[in-house]
Amino acid sequence: MSAAEPGLTVALVGNPNTGKSTLFNALTGLRQRVGNYPGVTVARKSGQCDCGDGTKVELIDLPGLYSLSAASPDEQVVIDALSGHLADDRRPDAVVVVIDATNLLRNLFLASQLSELNLPVVLVLNQADVAAEQGLKINTELLSRRLGGIPVVLTSAWKGEGISAVRRAIGEALRARVRMPAVEWPPLVEEALADVAAGVAADIGRAPGRADVERLLFDSTTSVGQRLGWAAPRRDVVIRAARDKVRRAGYNPLAAEPLIHYERLRKLLEGVVQGGGNRTGGSAAVDQVLLHRVLGPVVFAGIMLGMFAAVFWLAKFPMQWISGGVDALKLGVAPLLDGMPMLQSLVTDGMIGGVGAFLAFLPQILILFLFVSILEDSGYMARAAFIMDRLFSWCGLNGKSFVPLLSGFACAIPGILSTRTIEDPKARLATAFAVPFMSCSARFPVYALMCAAFIGPLYGPGWESVVMVGMHCVGLLFAVPTAFVLTRFVLKVKPQPFVLELPRYQMPKPRDVLWRMWQNAAEFVSRAGTVIFAITIIVWALSYFPRDPAVEQRIRATAVGVAPAVVDAQVQSAYVEQSWMGRFGKSVQPIFDPCGFDWKITVGVLASFPAREVIVSTLGVTYSVGEGAEADSKHLQQVMRDAKWTEGPRVGTPIFSLAAILALMVFFALCSQCGPTVATLAQETGGWKWAAISFVYMTALAWLMAVAVYQGVSRLA
Amino acid sequence: MNLETVLIGAIVGAAAGWLVRRWLAAARRRKAGGCAGDCGCAAKIQPKK
């Protein structure tokens, strides 16, 4: 086969948690998030794979699934992709089936089903190192012979072992095009399948594929019938008659398929696997503590507390270095633009001040993702899912909701998209509605700014992590009752059992952990250099213009005997107050006054509706412009600590009181301040109705809770 | 109108234009069934009608 042969595609399929994504990374050189909880792969991922002989193929990583009976939209995508029923993809030229070498029987069920697709197959028995640890010996040659001669390869993807053999096997499969023999159905079942095929052909005028016929006979869903255009009632009559034949063969029609496949697989595996019996060992002992009804949640809370404490402690000095660098840059650039005060303010107060305030949180983001990656790759996150499932099942959410909700802690968008793994449409909607409550990483800089500026200095460094954990719980605290009301009274979701496969514990691979950190750092810096940078310029312009010279003249005329630096600060403050942003902020501020927000915070809150982290750069700009040159030598945190009310009943008191800080954080924890999230919710729920309900509900709730917190804490204080 | 005003106008205009273009592109992606977010993920697989 020549290297120039174009358009060859190979699909990578397998059960969740078989190391499929790790193998994909190893084969393509691309990196993809590697998690230990099921359903991590939702979107289409592809990359180029070199087969070792110069042949290059497009490798597609499909979502993990247990069988071809599509229950969720996610599983339907796999079946459509493998059958060539997707709009932009043709049928793959071969399939690589990734199997957990420690559990061949269960994993081979999917491979056995795939044999009906009549595609060349490569069988990859991954996690060979774990199988060896468990004393399992697998005769791959015998297995290959029994499967019609298809290539069978033993690998340990996370150790990088056997990857070249997989490449060669893909090349071989494409050359030899060896298929896995299909299952031999009992005569009556075979007859029933033939009846269904004949019924479809008679009604729609073309013969269906064998895999489609099996789905029609064995599945309770009607998606294949709908896709083929085979309509009821004729469809139901044919299928009912065919299922009667399956019953006469001694099988329940909806259970016949797995029973017959497993019967075949048991015979097929005789003599293939030897040894074993050392399956649980250390993992089970550790799980007795980590999954304990009482100890489990305690350990989980301890891990979260420790993680945030470490984030603050480790990031303290790098943050100071970045802030110091930003300040030095401002002071260094300002003299170069001395003749152009407007441009000087744009560059120092706007660009450097705004983006610098945001970038200062890079070390915290890096360290946070270091810990999250370690927890995920070690296998602990799946245990956390198990612990949290008790809470979710109480509020009526499907157990599968945990993965989207957990993803929501990083970003709500992939969280909402991953609700596609949930079969029940009502449970899917309820989960998608609850996901934006999870404290995403965009909220992190807001909490971090408040904790670093006020909580740490006022109450000691230990309290920073306590408040951080608390703020991450606030969203959960409101998501749970919201989901409860939605699932029980509005959508009336039927409870469904949750089966979670707990992966074995493993040492996180430094390369994958560092790659995740790098990806998140790159995304954070990229946002700072693009969206945040552009919004910062707009916020600066709105805070700077118009500039009426009469404002300055009036202040200087009345400021007799006042120090020049104080007069300068008064001038800058007056300018920003009469700017477009100042006028707008002051007109809207009465709405947020009960929350304890001054007009500058109000402006920050409103500017953050497209993306919530914008508040950090907005405060950076409004406080820099408002403070004038003096602010160039002070960190944003110091400027905020010094800010006081200049009018109204609170005149002279700090703007950022404990009550106002907590109210601001609670507002950001609950408010729907992310344009792309609202749009994604609309997309996934098939209209703007639920997106609009979510936006109004979350925003109103955020305001109410911010008012309650501010008023309550103010009175207590 | 001096050079400084022209520079400021150009910078602010470019920033506003870039943001609007970005939001319009996200809306187009969403309409086509893709992801509207900033995650940079590939367009989602759409089943054939």
PDB file of N, CA, C and O in Angstrom, chain A residues 5-37:
ATOM      1  N   GLU A   5      -1.834   6.864  -0.526  1.00  0.00           N
ATOM      2  CA  GLU A   5      -3.238   6.454  -0.596  1.00  0.00           C
ATOM      3  C   GLU A   5      -4.098   7.317   0.325  1.00  0.00           C
ATOM      4  O   GLU A   5      -3.937   7.281   1.541  1.00  0.00           O
ATOM      5  N   PRO A   6      -4.989   8.106  -0.277  1.00  0.00           N
ATOM      6  CA  PRO A   6      -5.703   9.066   0.561  1.00  0.00           C
ATOM      7  C   PRO A   6      -7.031   8.508   1.091  1.00  0.00           C
ATOM      8  O   PRO A   6      -7.543   7.514   0.595  1.00  0.00           O
ATOM      9  N   GLY A   7      -7.559   9.189   2.106  1.00  0.00           N
ATOM     10  CA  GLY A   7      -8.935   8.967   2.537  1.00  0.00           C
ATOM     11  C   GLY A   7      -9.210   7.730   3.350  1.00  0.00           C
ATOM     12  O   GLY A   7     -10.364   7.371   3.517  1.00  0.00           O
ATOM     13  N   LEU A   8      -8.187   7.031   3.850  1.00  0.00           N
ATOM     14  CA  LEU A   8      -8.462   5.845   4.660  1.00  0.00           C
ATOM     15  C   LEU A   8      -8.810   6.285   6.085  1.00  0.00           C
ATOM     16  O   LEU A   8      -8.078   7.065   6.684  1.00  0.00           O
ATOM     17  N   THR A   9      -9.919   5.785   6.570  1.00  0.00           N
ATOM     18  CA  THR A   9     -10.276   6.124   7.948  1.00  0.00           C
ATOM     19  C   THR A   9     -10.428   4.840   8.769  1.00  0.00           C
ATOM     20  O   THR A   9     -10.913   3.827   8.271  1.00  0.00           O
ATOM     21  N   VAL A  10      -9.978   4.939  10.003  1.00  0.00           N
ATOM     22  CA  VAL A  10     -10.064   3.803  10.916  1.00  0.00           C
ATOM     23  C   VAL A  10     -10.711   4.304  12.202  1.00  0.00           C
ATOM     24  O   VAL A  10     -10.318   5.350  12.729  1.00  0.00           O
ATOM     25  N   ALA A  11     -11.741   3.596  12.656  1.00  0.00           N
ATOM     26  CA  ALA A  11     -12.442   4.033  13.876  1.00  0.00           C
ATOM     27  C   ALA A  11     -11.908   3.274  15.088  1.00  0.00           C
ATOM     28  O   ALA A  11     -11.593   2.082  15.000  1.00  0.00           O
ATOM     29  N   LEU A  12     -11.783   3.996  16.181  1.00  0.00           N
ATOM     30  CA  LEU A  12     -11.324   3.411  17.438  1.00  0.00           C
ATOM     31  C   LEU A  12     -12.538   3.293  18.359  1.00  0.00           C
ATOM     32  O   LEU A  12     -13.164   4.298  18.701  1.00  0.00           O
ATOM     33  N   VAL A  13     -12.917   2.070  18.691  1.00  0.00           N
ATOM     34  CA  VAL A  13     -14.092   1.893  19.554  1.00  0.00           C
ATOM     35  C   VAL A  13     -13.739   0.994  20.736  1.00  0.00           C
ATOM     36  O   VAL A  13     -12.737   0.288  20.719  1.00  0.00           O
ATOM     37  N   GLY A  14     -14.573   1.040  21.743  1.00  0.00           N
ATOM     38  CA  GLY A  14     -14.338   0.192  22.914  1.00  0.00           C
ATOM     39  C   GLY A  14     -15.221   0.611  24.065  1.00  0.00           C
ATOM     40  O   GLY A  14     -15.879   1.666  24.011  1.00  0.00           O
ATOM     41  N   ASN A  15     -15.233  -0.215  25.095  1.00  0.00           N
ATOM     42  CA  ASN A  15     -15.983   0.127  26.313  1.00  0.00           C
ATOM     43  C   ASN A  15     -15.334   1.343  26.966  1.00  0.00           C
ATOM     44  O   ASN A  15     -14.141   1.586  26.763  1.00  0.00           O
ATOM     45  N   PRO A  16     -16.077   2.099  27.783  1.00  0.00           N
ATOM     46  CA  PRO A  16     -15.435   3.172  28.546  1.00  0.00           C
ATOM     47  C   PRO A  16     -14.379   2.589  29.480  1.00  0.00           C
ATOM     48  O   PRO A  16     -14.487   1.429  29.908  1.00  0.00           O
ATOM     49  N   ASN A  17     -13.363   3.395  29.770  1.00  0.00           N
ATOM     50  CA  ASN A  17     -12.294   3.007  30.710  1.00  0.00           C
ATOM     51  C   ASN A  17     -11.416   1.859  30.255  1.00  0.00           C
ATOM     52  O   ASN A  17     -10.916   1.093  31.075  1.00  0.00           O
ATOM     53  N   THR A  18     -11.245   1.741  28.951  1.00  0.00           N
ATOM     54  CA  THR A  18     -10.343   0.692  28.475  1.00  0.00           C
ATOM     55  C   THR A  18      -8.993   1.294  28.084  1.00  0.00           C
ATOM     56  O   THR A  18      -8.108   0.577  27.633  1.00  0.00           O
ATOM     57  N   GLY A  19      -8.852   2.608  28.235  1.00  0.00           N
ATOM     58  CA  GLY A  19      -7.609   3.283  27.853  1.00  0.00           C
ATOM     59  C   GLY A  19      -7.615   3.656  26.381  1.00  0.00           C
ATOM     60  O   GLY A  19      -6.575   3.866  25.765  1.00  0.00           O
ATOM     61  N   LYS A  20      -8.820   3.774  25.824  1.00  0.00           N
ATOM     62  CA  LYS A  20      -8.982   4.084  24.399  1.00  0.00           C
ATOM     63  C   LYS A  20      -8.388   5.448  24.057  1.00  0.00           C
ATOM     64  O   LYS A  20      -7.677   5.584  23.062  1.00  0.00           O
ATOM     65  N   SER A  21      -8.693   6.447  24.891  1.00  0.00           N
ATOM     66  CA  SER A  21      -8.194   7.796  24.611  1.00  0.00           C
ATOM     67  C   SER A  21      -6.674   7.847  24.731  1.00  0.00           C
ATOM     68  O   SER A  21      -6.011   8.546  23.967  1.00  0.00           O
ATOM     69  N   THR A  22      -6.109   7.108  25.690  1.00  0.00           N
ATOM     70  CA  THR A  22      -4.656   7.079  25.851  1.00  0.00           C
ATOM     71  C   THR A  22      -4.017   6.441  24.618  1.00  0.00           C
ATOM     72  O   THR A  22      -2.993   6.912  24.121  1.00  0.00           O
ATOM     73  N   LEU A  23      -4.643   5.370  24.122  1.00  0.00           N
ATOM     74  CA  LEU A  23      -4.123   4.702  22.921  1.00  0.00           C
ATOM     75  C   LEU A  23      -4.224   5.650  21.726  1.00  0.00           C
ATOM     76  O   LEU A  23      -3.296   5.735  20.912  1.00  0.00           O
ATOM     77  N   PHE A  24      -5.341   6.374  21.653  1.00  0.00           N
ATOM     78  CA  PHE A  24      -5.528   7.347  20.565  1.00  0.00           C
ATOM     79  C   PHE A  24      -4.399   8.390  20.599  1.00  0.00           C
ATOM     80  O   PHE A  24      -3.807   8.714  19.570  1.00  0.00           O
ATOM     81  N   ASN A  25      -4.110   8.892  21.795  1.00  0.00           N
ATOM     82  CA  ASN A  25      -3.022   9.872  21.946  1.00  0.00           C
ATOM     83  C   ASN A  25      -1.702   9.287  21.471  1.00  0.00           C
ATOM     84  O   ASN A  25      -0.927   9.935  20.775  1.00  0.00           O
ATOM     85  N   ALA A  26      -1.448   8.050  21.889  1.00  0.00           N
ATOM     86  CA  ALA A  26      -0.176   7.421  21.554  1.00  0.00           C
ATOM     87  C   ALA A  26      -0.066   7.177  20.043  1.00  0.00           C
ATOM     88  O   ALA A  26       1.014   7.315  19.470  1.00  0.00           O
ATOM     89  N   LEU A  27      -1.173   6.829  19.400  1.00  0.00           N
ATOM     90  CA  LEU A  27      -1.137   6.508  17.970  1.00  0.00           C
ATOM     91  C   LEU A  27      -1.077   7.744  17.093  1.00  0.00           C
ATOM     92  O   LEU A  27      -0.507   7.717  16.016  1.00  0.00           O
ATOM     93  N   THR A  28      -1.688   8.826  17.553  1.00  0.00           N
ATOM     94  CA  THR A  28      -1.778  10.020  16.702  1.00  0.00           C
ATOM     95  C   THR A  28      -0.805  11.117  17.110  1.00  0.00           C
ATOM     96  O   THR A  28      -0.551  12.024  16.335  1.00  0.00           O
ATOM     97  N   GLY A  29      -0.308  11.046  18.328  1.00  0.00           N
ATOM     98  CA  GLY A  29       0.556  12.121  18.799  1.00  0.00           C
ATOM     99  C   GLY A  29      -0.250  13.300  19.297  1.00  0.00           C
ATOM    100  O   GLY A  29       0.275  14.223  19.888  1.00  0.00           O
ATOM    101  N   LEU A  30      -1.576  13.277  19.047  1.00  0.00           N
ATOM    102  CA  LEU A  30      -2.429  14.350  19.574  1.00  0.00           C
ATOM    103  C   LEU A  30      -2.676  14.094  21.050  1.00  0.00           C
ATOM    104  O   LEU A  30      -2.524  12.981  21.531  1.00  0.00           O
ATOM    105  N   ARG A  31      -3.106  15.080  21.739  1.00  0.00           N
ATOM    106  CA  ARG A  31      -3.443  14.880  23.136  1.00  0.00           C
ATOM    107  C   ARG A  31      -4.930  15.104  23.327  1.00  0.00           C
ATOM    108  O   ARG A  31      -5.529  15.961  22.700  1.00  0.00           O
ATOM    109  N   GLN A  32      -5.497  14.321  24.202  1.00  0.00           N
ATOM    110  CA  GLN A  32      -6.924  14.427  24.484  1.00  0.00           C
ATOM    111  C   GLN A  32      -7.065  14.230  25.971  1.00  0.00           C
ATOM    112  O   GLN A  32      -6.230  13.566  26.578  1.00  0.00           O
ATOM    113  N   ARG A  33      -8.097  14.811  26.544  1.00  0.00           N
ATOM    114  CA  ARG A  33      -8.280  14.673  27.982  1.00  0.00           C
ATOM    115  C   ARG A  33      -8.434  13.197  28.351  1.00  0.00           C
ATOM    116  O   ARG A  33      -9.247  12.475  27.786  1.00  0.00           O
ATOM    117  N   VAL A  34      -7.634  12.752  29.287  1.00  0.00           N
ATOM    118  CA  VAL A  34      -7.690  11.354  29.695  1.00  0.00           C
ATOM    119  C   VAL A  34      -8.295  11.293  31.086  1.00  0.00           C
ATOM    120  O   VAL A  34      -7.705  11.759  32.052  1.00  0.00           O
ATOM    121  N   GLY A  35      -9.516  10.799  31.177  1.00  0.00           N
ATOM    122  CA  GLY A  35     -10.167  10.728  32.481  1.00  0.00           C
ATOM    123  C   GLY A  35     -10.492   9.299  32.831  1.00  0.00           C
ATOM    124  O   GLY A  35     -10.505   8.425  31.960  1.00  0.00           O
ATOM    125  N   ASN A  36     -10.729   9.045  34.089  1.00  0.00           N
ATOM    126  CA  ASN A  36     -11.023   7.688  34.513  1.00  0.00           C
ATOM    127  C   ASN A  36     -12.503   7.426  34.699  1.00  0.00           C
ATOM    128  O   ASN A  36     -12.885   6.339  35.067  1.00  0.00           O
ATOM    129  N   TYR A  37     -13.320   8.478  34.478  1.00  0.00           N
ATOM    130  CA  TYR A  37     -14.749   8.228  34.616  1.00  0.00           C
ATOM    131  C   TYR A  37     -15.357   8.011  33.236  1.00  0.00           C
ATOM    132  O   TYR A  37     -14.853   8.535  32.251  1.00  0.00           O
TER     133      TYR A  37
END
